[in-house]
mmCIF file of C-alpha atoms in Angstrom:
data_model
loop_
_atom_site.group_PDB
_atom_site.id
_atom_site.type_symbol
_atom_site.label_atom_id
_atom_site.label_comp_id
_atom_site.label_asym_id
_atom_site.label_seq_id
_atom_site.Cartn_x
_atom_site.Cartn_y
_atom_site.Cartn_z
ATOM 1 C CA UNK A 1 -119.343 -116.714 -32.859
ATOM 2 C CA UNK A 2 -121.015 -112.954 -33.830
ATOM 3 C CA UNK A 3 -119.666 -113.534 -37.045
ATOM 4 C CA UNK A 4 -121.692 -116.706 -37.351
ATOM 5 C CA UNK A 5 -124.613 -115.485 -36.065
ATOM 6 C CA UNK A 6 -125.379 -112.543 -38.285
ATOM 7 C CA UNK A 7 -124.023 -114.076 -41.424
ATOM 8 C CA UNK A 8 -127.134 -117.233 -40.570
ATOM 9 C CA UNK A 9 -129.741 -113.850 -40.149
ATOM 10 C CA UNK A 10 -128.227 -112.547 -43.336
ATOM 11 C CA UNK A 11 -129.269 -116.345 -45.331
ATOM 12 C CA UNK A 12 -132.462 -116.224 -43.510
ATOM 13 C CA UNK A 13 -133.448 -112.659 -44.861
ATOM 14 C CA UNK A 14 -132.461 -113.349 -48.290
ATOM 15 C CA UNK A 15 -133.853 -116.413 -48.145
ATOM 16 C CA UNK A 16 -137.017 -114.950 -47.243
ATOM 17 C CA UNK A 17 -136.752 -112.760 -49.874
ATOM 18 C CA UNK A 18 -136.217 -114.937 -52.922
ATOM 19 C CA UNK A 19 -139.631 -116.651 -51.419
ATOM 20 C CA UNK A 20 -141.640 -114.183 -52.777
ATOM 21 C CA UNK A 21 -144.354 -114.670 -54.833
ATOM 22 C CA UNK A 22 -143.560 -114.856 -58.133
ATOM 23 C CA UNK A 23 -146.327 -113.324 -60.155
ATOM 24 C CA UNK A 24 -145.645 -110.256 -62.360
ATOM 25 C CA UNK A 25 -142.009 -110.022 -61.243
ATOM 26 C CA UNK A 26 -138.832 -109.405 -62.889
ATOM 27 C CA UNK A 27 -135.441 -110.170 -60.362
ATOM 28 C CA UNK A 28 -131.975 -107.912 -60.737
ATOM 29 C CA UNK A 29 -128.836 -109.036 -59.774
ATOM 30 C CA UNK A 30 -125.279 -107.082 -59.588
ATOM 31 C CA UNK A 31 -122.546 -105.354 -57.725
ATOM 32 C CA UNK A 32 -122.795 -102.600 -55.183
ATOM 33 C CA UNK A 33 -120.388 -99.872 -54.709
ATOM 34 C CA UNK A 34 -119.414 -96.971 -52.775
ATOM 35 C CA UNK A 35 -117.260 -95.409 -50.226
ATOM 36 C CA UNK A 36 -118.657 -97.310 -47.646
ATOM 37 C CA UNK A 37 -118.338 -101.019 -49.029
ATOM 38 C CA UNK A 38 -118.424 -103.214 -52.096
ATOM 39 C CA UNK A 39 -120.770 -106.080 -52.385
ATOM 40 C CA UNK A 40 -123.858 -108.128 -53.998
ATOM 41 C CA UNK A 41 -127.235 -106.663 -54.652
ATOM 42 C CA UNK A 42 -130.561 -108.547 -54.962
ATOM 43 C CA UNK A 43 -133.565 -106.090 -56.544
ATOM 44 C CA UNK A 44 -137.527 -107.584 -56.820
ATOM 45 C CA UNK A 45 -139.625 -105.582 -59.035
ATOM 46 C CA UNK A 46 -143.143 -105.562 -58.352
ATOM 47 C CA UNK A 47 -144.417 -103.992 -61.255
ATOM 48 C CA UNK A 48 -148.689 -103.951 -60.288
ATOM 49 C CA UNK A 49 -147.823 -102.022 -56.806
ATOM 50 C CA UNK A 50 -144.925 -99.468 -58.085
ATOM 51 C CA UNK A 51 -142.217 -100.869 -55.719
ATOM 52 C CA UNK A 52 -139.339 -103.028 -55.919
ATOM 53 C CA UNK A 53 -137.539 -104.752 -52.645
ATOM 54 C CA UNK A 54 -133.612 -104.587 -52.510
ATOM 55 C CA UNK A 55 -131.648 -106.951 -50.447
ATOM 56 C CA UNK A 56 -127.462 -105.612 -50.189
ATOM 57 C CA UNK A 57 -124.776 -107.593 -48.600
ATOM 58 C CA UNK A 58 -121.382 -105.181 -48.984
ATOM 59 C CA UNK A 59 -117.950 -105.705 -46.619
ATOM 60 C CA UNK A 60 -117.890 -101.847 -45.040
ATOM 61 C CA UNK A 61 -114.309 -100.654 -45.390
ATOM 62 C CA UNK A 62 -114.224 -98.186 -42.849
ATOM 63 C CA UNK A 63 -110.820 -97.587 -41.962
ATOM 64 C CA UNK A 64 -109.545 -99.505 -44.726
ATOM 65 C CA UNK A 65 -108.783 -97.199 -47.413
ATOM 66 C CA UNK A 66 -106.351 -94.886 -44.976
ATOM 67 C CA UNK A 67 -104.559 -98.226 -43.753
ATOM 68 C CA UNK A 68 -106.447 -97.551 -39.879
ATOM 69 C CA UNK A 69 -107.838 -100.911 -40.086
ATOM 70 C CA UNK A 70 -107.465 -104.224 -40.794
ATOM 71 C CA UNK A 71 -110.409 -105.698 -40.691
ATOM 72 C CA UNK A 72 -113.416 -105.174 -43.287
ATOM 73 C CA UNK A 73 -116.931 -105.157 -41.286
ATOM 74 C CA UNK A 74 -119.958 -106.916 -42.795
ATOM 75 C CA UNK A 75 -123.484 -105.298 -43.452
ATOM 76 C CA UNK A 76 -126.486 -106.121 -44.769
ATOM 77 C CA UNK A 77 -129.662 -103.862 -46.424
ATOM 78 C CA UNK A 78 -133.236 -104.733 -47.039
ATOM 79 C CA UNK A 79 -135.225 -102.094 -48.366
ATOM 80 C CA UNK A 80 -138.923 -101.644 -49.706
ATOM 81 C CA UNK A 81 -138.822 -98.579 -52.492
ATOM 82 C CA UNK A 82 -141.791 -97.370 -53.895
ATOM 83 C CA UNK A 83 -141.215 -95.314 -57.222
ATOM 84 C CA UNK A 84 -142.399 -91.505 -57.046
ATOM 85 C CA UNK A 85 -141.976 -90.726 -60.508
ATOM 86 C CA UNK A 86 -141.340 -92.788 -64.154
ATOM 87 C CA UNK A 87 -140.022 -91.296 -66.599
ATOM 88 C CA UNK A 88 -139.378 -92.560 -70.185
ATOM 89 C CA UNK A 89 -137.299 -91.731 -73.499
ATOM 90 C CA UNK A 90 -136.636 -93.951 -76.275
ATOM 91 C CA UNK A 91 -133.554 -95.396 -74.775
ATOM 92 C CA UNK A 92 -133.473 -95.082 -71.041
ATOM 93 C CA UNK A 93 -136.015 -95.173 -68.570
ATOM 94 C CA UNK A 94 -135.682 -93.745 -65.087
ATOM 95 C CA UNK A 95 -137.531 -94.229 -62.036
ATOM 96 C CA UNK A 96 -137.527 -91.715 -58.967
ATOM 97 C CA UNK A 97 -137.730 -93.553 -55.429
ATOM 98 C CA UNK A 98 -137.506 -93.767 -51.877
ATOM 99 C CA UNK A 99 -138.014 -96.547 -49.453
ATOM 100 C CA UNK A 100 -138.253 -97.679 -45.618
ATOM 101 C CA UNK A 101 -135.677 -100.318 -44.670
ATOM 102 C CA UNK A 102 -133.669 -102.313 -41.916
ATOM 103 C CA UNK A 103 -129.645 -102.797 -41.763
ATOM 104 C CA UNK A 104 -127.457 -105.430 -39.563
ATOM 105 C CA UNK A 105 -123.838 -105.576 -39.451
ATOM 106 C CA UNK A 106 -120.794 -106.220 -37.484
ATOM 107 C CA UNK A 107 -118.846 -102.995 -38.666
ATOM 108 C CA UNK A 108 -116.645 -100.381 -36.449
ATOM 109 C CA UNK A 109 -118.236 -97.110 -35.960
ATOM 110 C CA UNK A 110 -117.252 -93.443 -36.170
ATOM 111 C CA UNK A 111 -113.785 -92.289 -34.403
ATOM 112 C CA UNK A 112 -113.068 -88.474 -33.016
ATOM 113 C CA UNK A 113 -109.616 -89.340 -34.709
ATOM 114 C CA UNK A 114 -110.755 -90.306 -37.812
ATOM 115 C CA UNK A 115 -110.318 -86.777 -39.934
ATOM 116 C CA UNK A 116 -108.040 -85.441 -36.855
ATOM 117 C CA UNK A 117 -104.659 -87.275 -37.255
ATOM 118 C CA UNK A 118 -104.434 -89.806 -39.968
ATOM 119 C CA UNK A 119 -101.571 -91.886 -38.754
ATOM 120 C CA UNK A 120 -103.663 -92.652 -35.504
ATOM 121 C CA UNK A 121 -105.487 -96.500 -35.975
ATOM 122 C CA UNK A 122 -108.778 -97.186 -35.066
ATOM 123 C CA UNK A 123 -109.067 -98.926 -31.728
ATOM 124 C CA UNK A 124 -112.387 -99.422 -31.294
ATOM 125 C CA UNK A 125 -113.857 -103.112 -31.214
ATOM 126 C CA UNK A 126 -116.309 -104.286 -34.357
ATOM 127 C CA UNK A 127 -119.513 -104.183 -33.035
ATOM 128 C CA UNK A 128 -123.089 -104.938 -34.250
ATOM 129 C CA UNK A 129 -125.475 -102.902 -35.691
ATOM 130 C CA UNK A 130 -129.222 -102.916 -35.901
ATOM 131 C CA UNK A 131 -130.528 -99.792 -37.805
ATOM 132 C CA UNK A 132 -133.549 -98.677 -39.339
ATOM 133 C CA UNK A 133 -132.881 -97.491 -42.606
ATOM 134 C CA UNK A 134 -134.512 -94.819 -45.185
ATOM 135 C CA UNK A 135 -133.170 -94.893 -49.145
ATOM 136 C CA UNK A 136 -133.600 -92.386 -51.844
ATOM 137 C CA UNK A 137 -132.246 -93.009 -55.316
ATOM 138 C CA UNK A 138 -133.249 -93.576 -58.978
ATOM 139 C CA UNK A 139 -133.064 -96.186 -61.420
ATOM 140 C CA UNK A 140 -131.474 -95.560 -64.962
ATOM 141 C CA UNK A 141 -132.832 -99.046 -66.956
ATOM 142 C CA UNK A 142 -131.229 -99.014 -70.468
ATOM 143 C CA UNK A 143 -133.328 -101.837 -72.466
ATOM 144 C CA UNK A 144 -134.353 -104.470 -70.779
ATOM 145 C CA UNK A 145 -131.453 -105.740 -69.639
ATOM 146 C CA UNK A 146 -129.225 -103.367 -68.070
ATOM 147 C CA UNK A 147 -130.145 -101.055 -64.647
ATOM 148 C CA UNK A 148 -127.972 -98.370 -62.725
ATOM 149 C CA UNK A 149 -129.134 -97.377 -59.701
ATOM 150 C CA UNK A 150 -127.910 -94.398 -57.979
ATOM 151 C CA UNK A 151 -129.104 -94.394 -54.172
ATOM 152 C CA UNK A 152 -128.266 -92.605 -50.724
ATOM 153 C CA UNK A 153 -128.902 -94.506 -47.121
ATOM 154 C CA UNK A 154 -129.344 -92.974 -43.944
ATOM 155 C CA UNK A 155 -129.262 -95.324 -41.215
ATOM 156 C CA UNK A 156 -130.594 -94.863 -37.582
ATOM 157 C CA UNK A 157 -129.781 -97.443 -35.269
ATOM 158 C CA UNK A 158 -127.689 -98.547 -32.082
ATOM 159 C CA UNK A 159 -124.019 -99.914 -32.500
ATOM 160 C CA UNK A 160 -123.398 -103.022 -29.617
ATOM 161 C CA UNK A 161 -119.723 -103.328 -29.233
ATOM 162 C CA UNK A 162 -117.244 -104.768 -26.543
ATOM 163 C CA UNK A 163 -115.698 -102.003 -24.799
ATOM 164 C CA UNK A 164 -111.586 -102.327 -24.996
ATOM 165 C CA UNK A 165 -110.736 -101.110 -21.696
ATOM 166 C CA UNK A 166 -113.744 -101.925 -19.438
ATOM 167 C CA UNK A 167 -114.650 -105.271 -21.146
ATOM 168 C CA UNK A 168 -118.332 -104.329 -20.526
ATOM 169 C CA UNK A 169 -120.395 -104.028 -23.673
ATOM 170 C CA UNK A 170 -120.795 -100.433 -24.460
ATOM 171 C CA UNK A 171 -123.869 -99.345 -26.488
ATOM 172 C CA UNK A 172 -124.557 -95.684 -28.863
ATOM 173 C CA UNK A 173 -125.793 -94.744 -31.961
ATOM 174 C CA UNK A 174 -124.260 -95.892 -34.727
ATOM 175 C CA UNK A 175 -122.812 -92.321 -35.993
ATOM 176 C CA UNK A 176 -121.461 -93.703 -39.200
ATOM 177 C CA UNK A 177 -125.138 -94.093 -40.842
ATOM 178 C CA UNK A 178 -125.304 -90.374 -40.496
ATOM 179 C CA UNK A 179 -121.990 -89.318 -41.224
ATOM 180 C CA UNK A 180 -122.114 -91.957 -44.336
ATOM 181 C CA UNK A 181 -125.319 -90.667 -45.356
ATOM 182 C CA UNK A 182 -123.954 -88.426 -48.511
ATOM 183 C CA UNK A 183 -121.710 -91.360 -49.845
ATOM 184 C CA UNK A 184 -123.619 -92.001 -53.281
ATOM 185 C CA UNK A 185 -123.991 -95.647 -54.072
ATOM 186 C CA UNK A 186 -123.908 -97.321 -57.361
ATOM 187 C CA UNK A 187 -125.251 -100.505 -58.566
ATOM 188 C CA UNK A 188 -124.978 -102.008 -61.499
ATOM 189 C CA UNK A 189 -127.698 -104.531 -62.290
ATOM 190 C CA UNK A 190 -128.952 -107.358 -64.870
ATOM 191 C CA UNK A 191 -132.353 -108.302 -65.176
ATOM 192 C CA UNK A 192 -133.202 -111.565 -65.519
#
Protein backbone atom coordinates (compact mmCIF):
# COMPACT_ATOMS: atom_id res chain seq x y z
CA UNK A 1 0.00 0.00 0.00
CA UNK A 2 3.47 2.33 0.64
CA UNK A 3 4.61 0.90 -2.38
CA UNK A 4 1.62 2.31 -4.21
CA UNK A 5 1.64 5.41 -2.76
CA UNK A 6 5.09 6.70 -3.52
CA UNK A 7 5.37 5.09 -6.89
CA UNK A 8 1.70 7.57 -7.76
CA UNK A 9 4.06 10.75 -6.12
CA UNK A 10 6.87 9.50 -8.28
CA UNK A 11 4.25 9.83 -11.81
CA UNK A 12 3.02 12.99 -10.39
CA UNK A 13 6.59 14.62 -10.12
CA UNK A 14 7.68 13.52 -13.41
CA UNK A 15 4.69 14.33 -14.73
CA UNK A 16 5.05 17.70 -13.54
CA UNK A 17 8.19 17.85 -14.92
CA UNK A 18 7.73 16.92 -18.56
CA UNK A 19 4.98 19.96 -18.24
CA UNK A 20 7.43 22.39 -18.54
CA UNK A 21 7.47 24.97 -20.81
CA UNK A 22 8.91 24.16 -23.78
CA UNK A 23 10.70 27.16 -25.15
CA UNK A 24 14.50 27.06 -25.72
CA UNK A 25 14.80 23.53 -24.32
CA UNK A 26 16.61 20.52 -25.27
CA UNK A 27 15.36 17.04 -23.06
CA UNK A 28 18.09 14.05 -22.13
CA UNK A 29 17.19 10.76 -21.50
CA UNK A 30 19.41 7.62 -20.19
CA UNK A 31 20.55 5.25 -17.54
CA UNK A 32 21.80 6.00 -14.08
CA UNK A 33 24.39 4.14 -12.26
CA UNK A 34 26.24 3.71 -9.18
CA UNK A 35 26.83 1.88 -6.04
CA UNK A 36 23.78 2.90 -4.68
CA UNK A 37 21.18 1.91 -7.51
CA UNK A 38 20.60 1.59 -11.23
CA UNK A 39 17.83 3.37 -12.93
CA UNK A 40 16.23 6.03 -15.53
CA UNK A 41 17.26 9.62 -15.75
CA UNK A 42 15.19 12.54 -17.12
CA UNK A 43 17.56 15.95 -17.70
CA UNK A 44 15.72 19.57 -18.93
CA UNK A 45 18.12 22.00 -20.21
CA UNK A 46 17.25 25.46 -19.87
CA UNK A 47 19.72 27.00 -21.89
CA UNK A 48 18.62 31.21 -21.35
CA UNK A 49 18.91 30.71 -17.32
CA UNK A 50 22.20 28.33 -17.11
CA UNK A 51 20.36 25.41 -15.38
CA UNK A 52 19.03 22.18 -16.27
CA UNK A 53 16.35 20.10 -13.95
CA UNK A 54 17.08 16.27 -13.44
CA UNK A 55 14.40 13.90 -12.47
CA UNK A 56 16.15 10.03 -11.31
CA UNK A 57 14.15 7.03 -10.54
CA UNK A 58 17.00 4.13 -9.54
CA UNK A 59 16.05 0.66 -7.38
CA UNK A 60 18.75 1.31 -4.27
CA UNK A 61 20.55 -1.99 -3.77
CA UNK A 62 21.60 -1.62 -0.40
CA UNK A 63 22.29 -4.86 0.93
CA UNK A 64 22.05 -6.46 -2.28
CA UNK A 65 25.40 -6.78 -3.61
CA UNK A 66 26.75 -8.75 -0.22
CA UNK A 67 23.56 -11.13 -0.44
CA UNK A 68 22.12 -9.15 3.17
CA UNK A 69 19.02 -8.40 1.39
CA UNK A 70 16.48 -9.37 -0.66
CA UNK A 71 14.66 -6.75 -1.45
CA UNK A 72 15.78 -3.70 -3.79
CA UNK A 73 14.32 -0.24 -2.28
CA UNK A 74 12.95 2.41 -4.65
CA UNK A 75 14.08 6.18 -4.82
CA UNK A 76 13.45 8.98 -6.60
CA UNK A 77 15.65 12.51 -7.35
CA UNK A 78 14.57 15.87 -8.57
CA UNK A 79 17.16 18.31 -8.77
CA UNK A 80 17.54 22.03 -10.07
CA UNK A 81 21.50 22.49 -11.21
CA UNK A 82 22.70 25.63 -12.18
CA UNK A 83 26.08 25.45 -14.21
CA UNK A 84 29.16 27.31 -12.48
CA UNK A 85 31.46 27.04 -15.20
CA UNK A 86 31.38 26.04 -19.32
CA UNK A 87 34.00 25.02 -20.75
CA UNK A 88 34.59 24.15 -24.46
CA UNK A 89 37.14 22.27 -26.89
CA UNK A 90 36.53 21.21 -30.30
CA UNK A 91 35.10 17.91 -29.34
CA UNK A 92 33.73 17.89 -25.85
CA UNK A 93 32.12 20.37 -23.88
CA UNK A 94 31.88 20.30 -20.11
CA UNK A 95 29.79 22.03 -17.74
CA UNK A 96 30.64 22.49 -13.90
CA UNK A 97 27.41 22.34 -11.55
CA UNK A 98 25.67 22.08 -8.45
CA UNK A 99 22.06 22.07 -7.54
CA UNK A 100 19.32 22.09 -4.62
CA UNK A 101 17.00 19.08 -4.72
CA UNK A 102 14.35 16.73 -2.96
CA UNK A 103 14.52 12.69 -2.71
CA UNK A 104 11.58 10.05 -1.72
CA UNK A 105 12.00 6.47 -1.39
CA UNK A 106 11.06 3.36 0.34
CA UNK A 107 14.74 2.04 0.86
CA UNK A 108 16.41 0.35 4.17
CA UNK A 109 18.81 2.52 5.91
CA UNK A 110 22.30 2.23 7.41
CA UNK A 111 23.09 -0.97 9.78
CA UNK A 112 25.95 -0.97 12.75
CA UNK A 113 26.51 -4.53 11.14
CA UNK A 114 26.86 -3.58 7.84
CA UNK A 115 30.98 -3.36 7.52
CA UNK A 116 31.16 -5.36 11.05
CA UNK A 117 30.28 -9.02 10.16
CA UNK A 118 29.30 -9.70 6.64
CA UNK A 119 27.40 -12.90 7.05
CA UNK A 120 24.93 -10.99 9.46
CA UNK A 121 21.46 -9.90 7.20
CA UNK A 122 19.91 -6.79 7.44
CA UNK A 123 16.84 -6.83 9.65
CA UNK A 124 15.66 -3.66 9.55
CA UNK A 125 12.14 -2.89 7.88
CA UNK A 126 12.10 -0.70 4.35
CA UNK A 127 11.07 2.47 5.32
CA UNK A 128 10.36 5.85 3.61
CA UNK A 129 12.40 8.57 3.02
CA UNK A 130 11.87 12.25 2.52
CA UNK A 131 15.25 14.11 2.08
CA UNK A 132 16.42 17.28 0.95
CA UNK A 133 19.03 16.85 -1.40
CA UNK A 134 22.26 18.94 -2.67
CA UNK A 135 24.18 17.61 -6.14
CA UNK A 136 27.52 18.50 -7.49
CA UNK A 137 28.74 17.05 -10.76
CA UNK A 138 29.71 17.94 -14.37
CA UNK A 139 28.53 17.28 -17.69
CA UNK A 140 30.92 15.83 -20.45
CA UNK A 141 28.52 16.53 -23.88
CA UNK A 142 30.38 14.96 -26.88
CA UNK A 143 28.44 16.50 -30.07
CA UNK A 144 25.20 17.03 -29.80
CA UNK A 145 24.06 13.94 -29.10
CA UNK A 146 25.81 12.19 -26.47
CA UNK A 147 26.17 13.51 -22.47
CA UNK A 148 28.03 11.87 -19.40
CA UNK A 149 27.36 13.19 -16.35
CA UNK A 150 29.42 12.54 -13.40
CA UNK A 151 27.53 13.71 -10.09
CA UNK A 152 27.71 13.21 -6.15
CA UNK A 153 24.32 13.49 -3.81
CA UNK A 154 24.18 14.20 -0.33
CA UNK A 155 20.91 13.69 1.09
CA UNK A 156 19.48 15.08 4.43
CA UNK A 157 16.31 13.81 5.44
CA UNK A 158 14.26 11.54 7.98
CA UNK A 159 13.85 7.69 7.30
CA UNK A 160 9.93 6.50 8.57
CA UNK A 161 10.10 2.83 9.08
CA UNK A 162 8.04 0.13 11.06
CA UNK A 163 9.95 -0.88 13.96
CA UNK A 164 10.43 -4.98 13.98
CA UNK A 165 10.17 -5.60 17.53
CA UNK A 166 7.95 -2.79 18.95
CA UNK A 167 5.62 -2.52 15.88
CA UNK A 168 5.56 1.28 16.55
CA UNK A 169 6.89 3.36 13.70
CA UNK A 170 10.34 4.42 14.54
CA UNK A 171 11.69 7.64 12.95
CA UNK A 172 15.86 8.99 12.37
CA UNK A 173 17.87 10.38 9.91
CA UNK A 174 18.34 8.66 7.05
CA UNK A 175 22.29 7.90 7.60
CA UNK A 176 22.72 6.32 4.24
CA UNK A 177 22.51 9.86 2.30
CA UNK A 178 25.60 10.71 4.22
CA UNK A 179 27.40 7.64 4.30
CA UNK A 180 26.44 7.28 0.35
CA UNK A 181 27.50 10.67 -0.26
CA UNK A 182 31.11 9.74 -1.99
CA UNK A 183 29.49 7.00 -4.29
CA UNK A 184 30.14 8.76 -7.80
CA UNK A 185 27.23 8.45 -10.13
CA UNK A 186 27.23 8.07 -13.81
CA UNK A 187 24.75 8.80 -16.39
CA UNK A 188 24.78 8.26 -19.65
CA UNK A 189 22.46 10.47 -21.69
CA UNK A 190 20.92 11.18 -25.34
CA UNK A 191 19.66 14.35 -26.30
CA UNK A 192 16.81 14.59 -28.11
Amino acid sequence: MIVRRILHIIVVLAAALLCTDAGAQRVGAGIFNSLKGFGLQLDSDHFEDFYFDSFTVYADIYGIPTARSNAPGIKANYSRNYVLKVLESQYVGFDLYVGPGCTLGYVKDFEVNYFRDTSVPLVKNHGVVAALSGTFGCRFEFGRRILIDLSFCLDAGLHIRKDEEMGNISVGLYKNGIFQTPYPQVTILTVF
